[in-house]
Amino acid sequence: MLATLLTFACLVVGGGEDPPPDTIQLTKGKPLQGIILRNDESGVWLAQKSRIKHFDLTEVVSMSGPRVIYPEYLDKMRAEFREPPDAERSTEMGNWCRENGLLRDADIYFWRALLDDTNYGPAHEALGHRKSRGIYQIPVKGKGKMDFQELREYHRGHFQDGWEITTAHFDIQASCDLADILNACADLEQMYQAYFKAFQSIVGFWEIRAPMRVQIYPNRDEMPPLSGTIGAYFKNDTRTLYCYFKDGVAEGLMHESVHAITHGSIREFARNDPAVPGWFWEGTANYFSKGMSGNPGDRTFIPDRPHMEFFETHREHDSPDGIQRVMNYQSSDFMASTGQKLKYAESYTLMYYLLNSNDPEMLEKCHTFIASVYERKGSSTHFKKIMDIRNWDDFQDEWWEYIQTVKIEDEK
């Protein structure tokens, strides 16, 4: 593994510059610069080196910077990936990213422009490539220079020869066709936005500043194995997501990216290693990944979109696990071949029920519990207290009754 990582230091790098600071203009005083960690109805939190300052919205006249414009960027990203690559349009998008401080993302669009026109000068020049005898040449350490088509083929087959591309929140290493990795880059950022829009104001966690590592292999055989029953996975100790391409799509990327974001947001906020109950860890990952709709690169999160396969697995099982057993699922339980699908299904239906029961009181209590998970308080005893459950059997019956109401026609 060390040799593989060292090899990657010699590959083509797409972007990687840190974005510039954000700027806040207050009602009094000079503009302040730093990193906006959170910005919602509760105020604005600004990091200046090791200090974090909070400002009430009434104190803030204006804000600017890459974290402020990020939601607009995601809208533009979806519009870009909704269409086939276009050399001029894609290059304009890359230039817009640079102009607005999204330096880590800009190269995605210059590379995308080359999918349309392999010798398009403005995109090559933005990437630092130089023309020789009418063809732009791309330096690859240890390999000399290649034209775009040669480079695209070179990066396709083996992980050690793959691409290295950055986005606002992820460092991605992958061996595949360029179009597929660019789609994966967009998918990752769209999942990041979905998670933060759903949970940040509930919990109050911060923007993730250290990029999350992602390694995508050309096939499952090349990927370092974790278990015969697990394909894609996220390793807490290395803070790295591992998955592989299958038919041009990164298998398990959406699910495991939720693990990476959950882990990263807890570490950024609490600075401690997460202590997340197994059902919450997997239920949350499936809730977001199964709620994503659309094509690669152009995703929309639909929070009340049920995944019918999990609902059917749960309600059609002869002897599903009871709520107290589900509450005590461990990570190792999801690696076992016996009952693995049921465990994923019950964790998912429980999370879906808590967030979509249409009971405002339950939703408020669920939000309180989610916040407590970030404080390392995720035990079944704590869940029972927060949710004001007097009798586990009653709660289980209500959960089971809800599961029966979710029908195939409800799927969006």
CSV table of C-alpha atoms in Angstrom, one decimal, residues 80-407:
chain,number,residue,atom,x,y,z
A,80,GLU,CA,-22.9,21.4,-16.5
A,81,PHE,CA,-23.1,17.7,-15.9
A,82,ARG,CA,-26.7,17.5,-17.1
A,83,GLU,CA,-25.3,18.2,-20.6
A,84,PRO,CA,-22.7,16.5,-22.7
A,85,PRO,CA,-19.2,18.1,-22.4
A,86,ASP,CA,-18.8,21.3,-24.5
A,87,ALA,CA,-15.3,22.7,-24.8
A,88,GLU,CA,-16.2,26.4,-24.6
A,89,ARG,CA,-19.0,26.0,-21.9
A,90,SER,CA,-16.9,23.7,-19.7
A,91,THR,CA,-13.9,26.0,-19.9
A,92,GLU,CA,-16.0,28.9,-19.0
A,93,MET,CA,-17.2,26.9,-15.9
A,94,GLY,CA,-13.5,26.2,-14.9
A,95,ASN,CA,-12.7,29.9,-15.3
A,96,TRP,CA,-15.8,30.8,-13.2
A,97,CYS,CA,-14.5,28.5,-10.4
A,98,ARG,CA,-11.1,30.2,-10.4
A,99,GLU,CA,-12.6,33.7,-10.4
A,100,ASN,CA,-14.8,32.7,-7.4
A,101,GLY,CA,-12.0,31.0,-5.3
A,102,LEU,CA,-13.1,27.4,-6.0
A,103,LEU,CA,-9.5,26.6,-6.9
A,104,ARG,CA,-9.6,22.9,-6.1
A,105,ASP,CA,-12.5,22.3,-8.5
A,106,ALA,CA,-11.6,24.4,-11.5
A,107,ASP,CA,-9.5,21.7,-13.3
A,108,ILE,CA,-12.5,19.3,-13.4
A,109,TYR,CA,-14.1,21.5,-16.0
A,110,PHE,CA,-10.9,22.1,-18.1
A,111,TRP,CA,-10.5,18.3,-18.3
A,112,ARG,CA,-14.2,18.0,-19.1
A,113,ALA,CA,-13.7,20.4,-22.0
A,114,LEU,CA,-11.1,18.1,-23.5
A,115,LEU,CA,-13.6,15.3,-23.6
A,116,ASP,CA,-15.4,17.4,-26.3
A,117,ASP,CA,-12.3,18.8,-28.1
A,118,THR,CA,-9.1,16.9,-27.3
A,119,ASN,CA,-6.9,19.8,-28.6
A,120,TYR,CA,-8.9,22.7,-27.2
A,121,GLY,CA,-6.3,25.4,-26.5
A,122,PRO,CA,-7.9,27.4,-23.7
A,123,ALA,CA,-8.5,24.3,-21.6
A,124,HIS,CA,-5.0,22.9,-22.2
A,125,GLU,CA,-3.4,26.2,-21.4
A,126,ALA,CA,-5.5,26.5,-18.2
A,127,LEU,CA,-4.1,23.1,-17.2
A,128,GLY,CA,-0.5,24.3,-17.9
A,129,HIS,CA,0.0,22.2,-21.1
A,130,ARG,CA,2.1,23.4,-23.9
A,131,LYS,CA,1.7,22.8,-27.7
A,132,SER,CA,4.3,21.0,-29.7
A,133,ARG,CA,4.0,20.6,-33.5
A,134,GLY,CA,0.3,21.6,-33.3
A,135,ILE,CA,-0.6,19.1,-30.5
A,136,TYR,CA,-0.8,19.9,-26.8
A,137,GLN,CA,1.6,17.6,-24.8
A,138,ILE,CA,1.0,16.7,-21.2
A,139,PRO,CA,4.1,15.9,-19.0
A,140,VAL,CA,3.9,12.7,-16.9
A,141,LYS,CA,6.7,12.1,-14.6
A,142,GLY,CA,8.8,9.1,-15.6
A,143,LYS,CA,6.8,8.7,-18.8
A,144,GLY,CA,7.8,11.8,-20.8
A,145,LYS,CA,5.0,13.6,-22.6
A,146,MET,CA,1.7,12.3,-23.9
A,147,ASP,CA,-1.1,13.8,-25.9
A,148,PHE,CA,-4.6,13.8,-24.3
A,149,GLN,CA,-5.8,10.6,-25.9
A,150,GLU,CA,-2.6,8.8,-24.8
A,151,LEU,CA,-2.9,10.1,-21.3
A,152,ARG,CA,-6.6,9.1,-21.1
A,153,GLU,CA,-5.7,5.5,-22.1
A,154,TYR,CA,-2.7,5.4,-19.7
A,155,HIS,CA,-4.8,6.3,-16.7
A,156,ARG,CA,-7.5,3.8,-17.5
A,157,GLY,CA,-6.3,0.3,-16.6
A,158,HIS,CA,-4.4,0.1,-13.3
A,159,PHE,CA,-4.7,1.9,-10.1
A,160,GLN,CA,-1.0,2.7,-9.8
A,161,ASP,CA,-1.3,4.5,-13.2
A,162,GLY,CA,-4.5,6.4,-12.4
A,163,TRP,CA,-5.7,9.9,-12.1
A,164,GLU,CA,-5.4,12.2,-9.1
A,165,ILE,CA,-8.1,14.9,-9.1
A,166,THR,CA,-9.4,17.2,-6.3
A,167,THR,CA,-12.7,18.8,-5.5
A,168,ALA,CA,-13.7,21.2,-2.7
A,169,HIS,CA,-13.9,18.5,-0.1
A,170,PHE,CA,-12.3,15.4,-1.6
A,171,ASP,CA,-8.9,14.1,-2.9
A,172,ILE,CA,-9.7,11.4,-5.4
A,173,GLN,CA,-7.3,8.8,-6.8
A,174,ALA,CA,-8.8,6.6,-9.5
A,175,SER,CA,-8.0,4.4,-12.5
A,176,CYS,CA,-10.8,4.6,-15.0
A,177,ASP,CA,-11.9,6.6,-18.0
A,178,LEU,CA,-11.7,10.4,-17.5
A,179,ALA,CA,-15.5,10.9,-18.0
A,180,ASP,CA,-16.3,8.4,-15.2
A,181,ILE,CA,-14.0,10.0,-12.6
A,182,LEU,CA,-15.3,13.4,-13.4
A,183,ASN,CA,-18.9,12.1,-12.8
A,184,ALA,CA,-17.7,10.6,-9.5
A,185,CYS,CA,-16.2,14.0,-8.5
A,186,ALA,CA,-19.5,15.7,-9.0
A,187,ASP,CA,-21.4,12.9,-7.2
A,188,LEU,CA,-19.2,13.3,-4.1
A,189,GLU,CA,-19.7,17.1,-3.8
A,190,GLN,CA,-23.5,16.7,-4.3
A,191,MET,CA,-23.6,14.1,-1.5
A,192,TYR,CA,-21.6,16.5,0.7
A,193,GLN,CA,-24.1,19.2,0.1
A,194,ALA,CA,-27.1,16.9,0.7
A,195,TYR,CA,-25.7,15.8,4.1
A,196,PHE,CA,-24.9,19.3,5.2
A,197,LYS,CA,-28.2,20.7,4.2
A,198,ALA,CA,-30.0,18.0,6.1
A,199,PHE,CA,-28.0,17.8,9.3
A,200,GLN,CA,-25.7,20.8,9.8
A,201,SER,CA,-28.3,23.2,11.4
A,202,ILE,CA,-29.6,20.3,13.5
A,203,VAL,CA,-26.2,19.5,14.9
A,204,GLY,CA,-24.1,22.6,14.4
A,205,PHE,CA,-21.0,20.9,13.0
A,206,TRP,CA,-18.4,22.7,10.9
A,207,GLU,CA,-17.4,22.8,7.3
A,208,ILE,CA,-14.9,20.0,6.7
A,209,ARG,CA,-11.5,21.7,6.0
A,210,ALA,CA,-9.2,18.7,5.5
A,211,PRO,CA,-10.1,17.0,2.2
A,212,MET,CA,-11.4,13.4,2.5
A,213,ARG,CA,-9.4,10.7,0.7
A,214,VAL,CA,-11.1,8.6,-2.0
A,215,GLN,CA,-9.5,5.7,-3.8
A,216,ILE,CA,-11.5,4.2,-6.7
A,217,TYR,CA,-10.0,1.1,-8.4
A,218,PRO,CA,-10.7,-0.1,-12.0
A,219,ASN,CA,-12.3,-3.3,-10.7
A,220,ARG,CA,-12.9,-5.2,-7.4
A,221,ASP,CA,-10.0,-7.5,-7.9
A,222,GLU,CA,-7.5,-4.7,-7.7
A,223,MET,CA,-9.0,-3.1,-4.6
A,224,PRO,CA,-7.4,-4.0,-1.2
A,225,PRO,CA,-9.9,-6.5,0.3
A,226,LEU,CA,-11.6,-5.9,3.6
A,227,SER,CA,-14.0,-8.8,3.7
A,228,GLY,CA,-15.5,-11.3,1.3
A,229,THR,CA,-18.9,-9.9,2.1
A,230,ILE,CA,-18.0,-6.2,1.7
A,231,GLY,CA,-17.3,-4.4,-1.6
A,232,ALA,CA,-16.8,-0.7,-1.0
A,233,TYR,CA,-15.8,0.5,2.5
A,234,PHE,CA,-14.5,3.4,4.5
A,235,LYS,CA,-11.6,3.0,6.9
A,236,ASN,CA,-11.7,5.2,10.0
A,237,ASP,CA,-8.0,4.8,10.8
A,238,THR,CA,-6.8,6.1,7.4
A,239,ARG,CA,-9.9,8.2,6.8
A,240,THR,CA,-10.0,6.8,3.3
A,241,LEU,CA,-12.9,5.6,1.2
A,242,TYR,CA,-12.2,2.5,-1.0
A,243,CYS,CA,-14.5,1.5,-3.9
A,244,TYR,CA,-14.2,0.3,-7.5
A,245,PHE,CA,-15.7,0.9,-10.9
A,246,LYS,CA,-18.4,-1.3,-12.4
A,247,ASP,CA,-19.9,-0.5,-15.8
A,248,GLY,CA,-18.5,3.0,-15.6
A,249,VAL,CA,-20.0,3.8,-12.2
A,250,ALA,CA,-18.1,3.8,-8.9
A,251,GLU,CA,-19.8,0.9,-7.0
A,252,GLY,CA,-20.7,1.9,-3.4
A,253,LEU,CA,-19.3,5.5,-3.8
A,254,MET,CA,-22.5,7.2,-2.7
A,255,HIS,CA,-23.0,5.0,0.4
A,256,GLU,CA,-19.4,5.1,1.6
A,257,SER,CA,-19.1,8.9,1.0
A,258,VAL,CA,-21.8,9.3,3.7
A,259,HIS,CA,-19.5,7.4,6.1
A,260,ALA,CA,-16.6,9.6,5.1
A,261,ILE,CA,-18.7,12.8,5.6
A,262,THR,CA,-20.2,11.6,8.9
A,263,HIS,CA,-16.7,10.7,10.2
A,264,GLY,CA,-15.2,13.9,8.9
A,265,SER,CA,-17.8,16.2,10.2
A,266,ILE,CA,-17.6,14.6,13.7
A,267,ARG,CA,-13.8,14.9,13.7
A,268,GLU,CA,-14.0,18.5,12.5
A,269,PHE,CA,-16.5,19.5,15.1
A,270,ALA,CA,-15.6,17.4,18.2
A,271,ARG,CA,-12.0,16.5,17.4
A,272,ASN,CA,-12.6,13.1,18.9
A,273,ASP,CA,-12.8,9.7,17.1
A,274,PRO,CA,-16.5,9.1,16.4
A,275,ALA,CA,-18.5,6.6,18.5
A,276,VAL,CA,-21.5,6.0,16.2
A,277,PRO,CA,-23.9,3.2,16.8
A,278,GLY,CA,-23.9,0.6,14.0
A,279,TRP,CA,-27.6,1.1,13.0
A,280,PHE,CA,-27.1,4.9,12.8
A,281,TRP,CA,-23.9,4.5,10.8
A,282,GLU,CA,-25.4,2.2,8.2
A,283,GLY,CA,-28.9,3.6,8.4
A,284,THR,CA,-27.7,7.1,7.6
A,285,ALA,CA,-25.5,6.0,4.8
A,286,ASN,CA,-28.4,4.1,3.1
A,287,TYR,CA,-30.9,6.9,3.8
A,288,PHE,CA,-28.8,9.4,1.9
A,289,SER,CA,-27.4,7.2,-0.8
A,290,LYS,CA,-30.8,5.6,-1.6
A,291,GLY,CA,-32.5,9.1,-1.5
A,292,MET,CA,-30.2,10.3,-4.3
A,293,SER,CA,-32.0,10.6,-7.6
A,294,GLY,CA,-30.7,11.3,-11.1
A,295,ASN,CA,-27.7,10.4,-13.3
A,296,PRO,CA,-24.0,10.4,-12.5
A,297,GLY,CA,-22.9,14.0,-12.1
A,298,ASP,CA,-26.4,15.4,-11.8
A,299,ARG,CA,-27.9,14.2,-8.5
A,300,THR,CA,-30.8,15.4,-6.4
A,301,PHE,CA,-31.4,14.3,-2.8
A,302,ILE,CA,-35.1,13.4,-2.2
A,303,PRO,CA,-35.4,12.9,1.6
A,304,ASP,CA,-38.8,11.1,1.5
A,305,ARG,CA,-37.9,8.8,-1.3
A,306,PRO,CA,-38.2,5.2,0.1
A,307,HIS,CA,-36.0,2.4,-1.0
A,308,MET,CA,-38.6,-0.3,-1.5
A,309,GLU,CA,-36.1,-3.2,-1.5
A,310,PHE,CA,-35.1,-2.5,2.1
A,311,PHE,CA,-38.8,-2.1,3.2
A,312,GLU,CA,-39.7,-5.3,1.5
A,313,THR,CA,-36.8,-7.2,3.0
A,314,HIS,CA,-37.8,-6.0,6.5
A,315,ARG,CA,-41.5,-6.7,6.4
A,316,GLU,CA,-41.2,-10.0,4.5
A,317,HIS,CA,-38.7,-11.6,6.8
A,318,ASP,CA,-40.0,-14.4,8.9
A,319,SER,CA,-38.2,-13.2,12.1
A,320,PRO,CA,-36.7,-9.7,11.8
A,321,ASP,CA,-34.6,-8.4,14.7
A,322,GLY,CA,-36.3,-6.6,17.5
A,323,ILE,CA,-35.6,-2.9,18.2
A,324,GLN,CA,-33.3,-3.6,21.1
A,325,ARG,CA,-31.2,-5.9,18.9
A,326,VAL,CA,-31.1,-3.3,16.1
A,327,MET,CA,-30.0,-0.6,18.7
A,328,ASN,CA,-27.0,-2.7,19.6
A,329,TYR,CA,-25.8,-3.6,16.1
A,330,GLN,CA,-22.0,-3.4,15.9
A,331,SER,CA,-19.9,-2.7,12.8
A,332,SER,CA,-18.8,-6.3,12.6
A,333,ASP,CA,-22.5,-7.4,12.3
A,334,PHE,CA,-22.7,-5.8,8.9
A,335,MET,CA,-19.7,-7.8,7.7
A,336,ALA,CA,-21.2,-11.2,8.5
A,337,SER,CA,-22.7,-13.1,5.6
A,338,THR,CA,-25.6,-14.3,7.8
A,339,GLY,CA,-28.5,-11.8,8.0
A,340,GLN,CA,-26.4,-9.0,6.5
A,341,LYS,CA,-29.2,-7.8,4.1
A,342,LEU,CA,-31.7,-7.7,7.0
A,343,LYS,CA,-29.4,-5.7,9.2
A,344,TYR,CA,-29.0,-3.1,6.5
A,345,ALA,CA,-32.7,-3.1,5.8
A,346,GLU,CA,-33.7,-2.6,9.4
A,347,SER,CA,-31.2,0.1,10.1
A,348,TYR,CA,-32.5,1.9,7.0
A,349,THR,CA,-36.2,1.6,7.8
A,350,LEU,CA,-35.6,2.8,11.3
A,351,MET,CA,-33.8,5.9,10.1
A,352,TYR,CA,-36.4,6.5,7.4
A,353,TYR,CA,-39.2,6.1,10.0
A,354,LEU,CA,-37.6,8.6,12.4
A,355,LEU,CA,-37.1,11.2,9.8
A,356,ASN,CA,-40.3,10.7,7.7
A,357,SER,CA,-43.0,9.7,10.1
A,358,ASN,CA,-44.9,13.0,9.7
A,359,ASP,CA,-44.9,13.3,13.5
A,360,PRO,CA,-43.3,16.7,14.3
A,361,GLU,CA,-42.6,15.7,17.9
A,362,MET,CA,-40.8,12.5,16.9
A,363,LEU,CA,-38.8,14.4,14.3
A,364,GLU,CA,-37.7,17.0,16.9
A,365,LYS,CA,-36.6,14.2,19.2
A,366,CYS,CA,-34.8,12.5,16.4
A,367,HIS,CA,-32.9,15.7,15.6
A,368,THR,CA,-31.9,15.9,19.3
A,369,PHE,CA,-30.6,12.3,19.1
A,370,ILE,CA,-28.6,13.0,15.9
A,371,ALA,CA,-27.0,16.0,17.7
A,372,SER,CA,-26.2,13.7,20.7
A,373,VAL,CA,-24.4,11.2,18.4
A,374,TYR,CA,-21.9,13.9,17.6
A,375,GLU,CA,-21.3,14.1,21.4
A,376,ARG,CA,-20.6,10.4,21.6
A,377,LYS,CA,-24.0,9.7,23.2
A,378,GLY,CA,-25.5,7.1,20.9
A,379,SER,CA,-26.4,4.2,23.2
A,380,SER,CA,-29.7,2.5,23.2
A,381,THR,CA,-30.3,3.8,26.7
A,382,HIS,CA,-29.7,7.4,25.5
A,383,PHE,CA,-31.9,6.8,22.5
A,384,LYS,CA,-34.7,5.6,24.7
A,385,LYS,CA,-34.4,8.6,26.9
A,386,ILE,CA,-34.3,11.2,24.1
A,387,MET,CA,-37.1,9.6,22.2
A,388,ASP,CA,-39.2,9.4,25.4
A,389,ILE,CA,-39.8,5.6,24.9
A,390,ARG,CA,-41.5,4.1,27.9
A,391,ASN,CA,-41.8,0.6,26.5
A,392,TRP,CA,-39.7,-0.8,23.7
A,393,ASP,CA,-42.5,-3.1,22.5
A,394,ASP,CA,-44.8,-0.1,21.9
A,395,PHE,CA,-42.2,1.7,19.9
A,396,GLN,CA,-41.4,-1.4,17.9
A,397,ASP,CA,-45.1,-1.9,17.1
A,398,GLU,CA,-45.4,1.7,15.9
A,399,TRP,CA,-42.3,1.3,13.8
A,400,TRP,CA,-43.7,-2.0,12.3
A,401,GLU,CA,-47.1,-0.4,11.6
A,402,TYR,CA,-45.4,2.4,9.7
A,403,ILE,CA,-43.4,0.0,7.6
A,404,GLN,CA,-46.7,-1.6,6.4
A,405,THR,CA,-47.9,1.7,5.1
A,406,VAL,CA,-44.9,2.3,2.8
A,407,LYS,CA,-46.0,0.8,-0.5
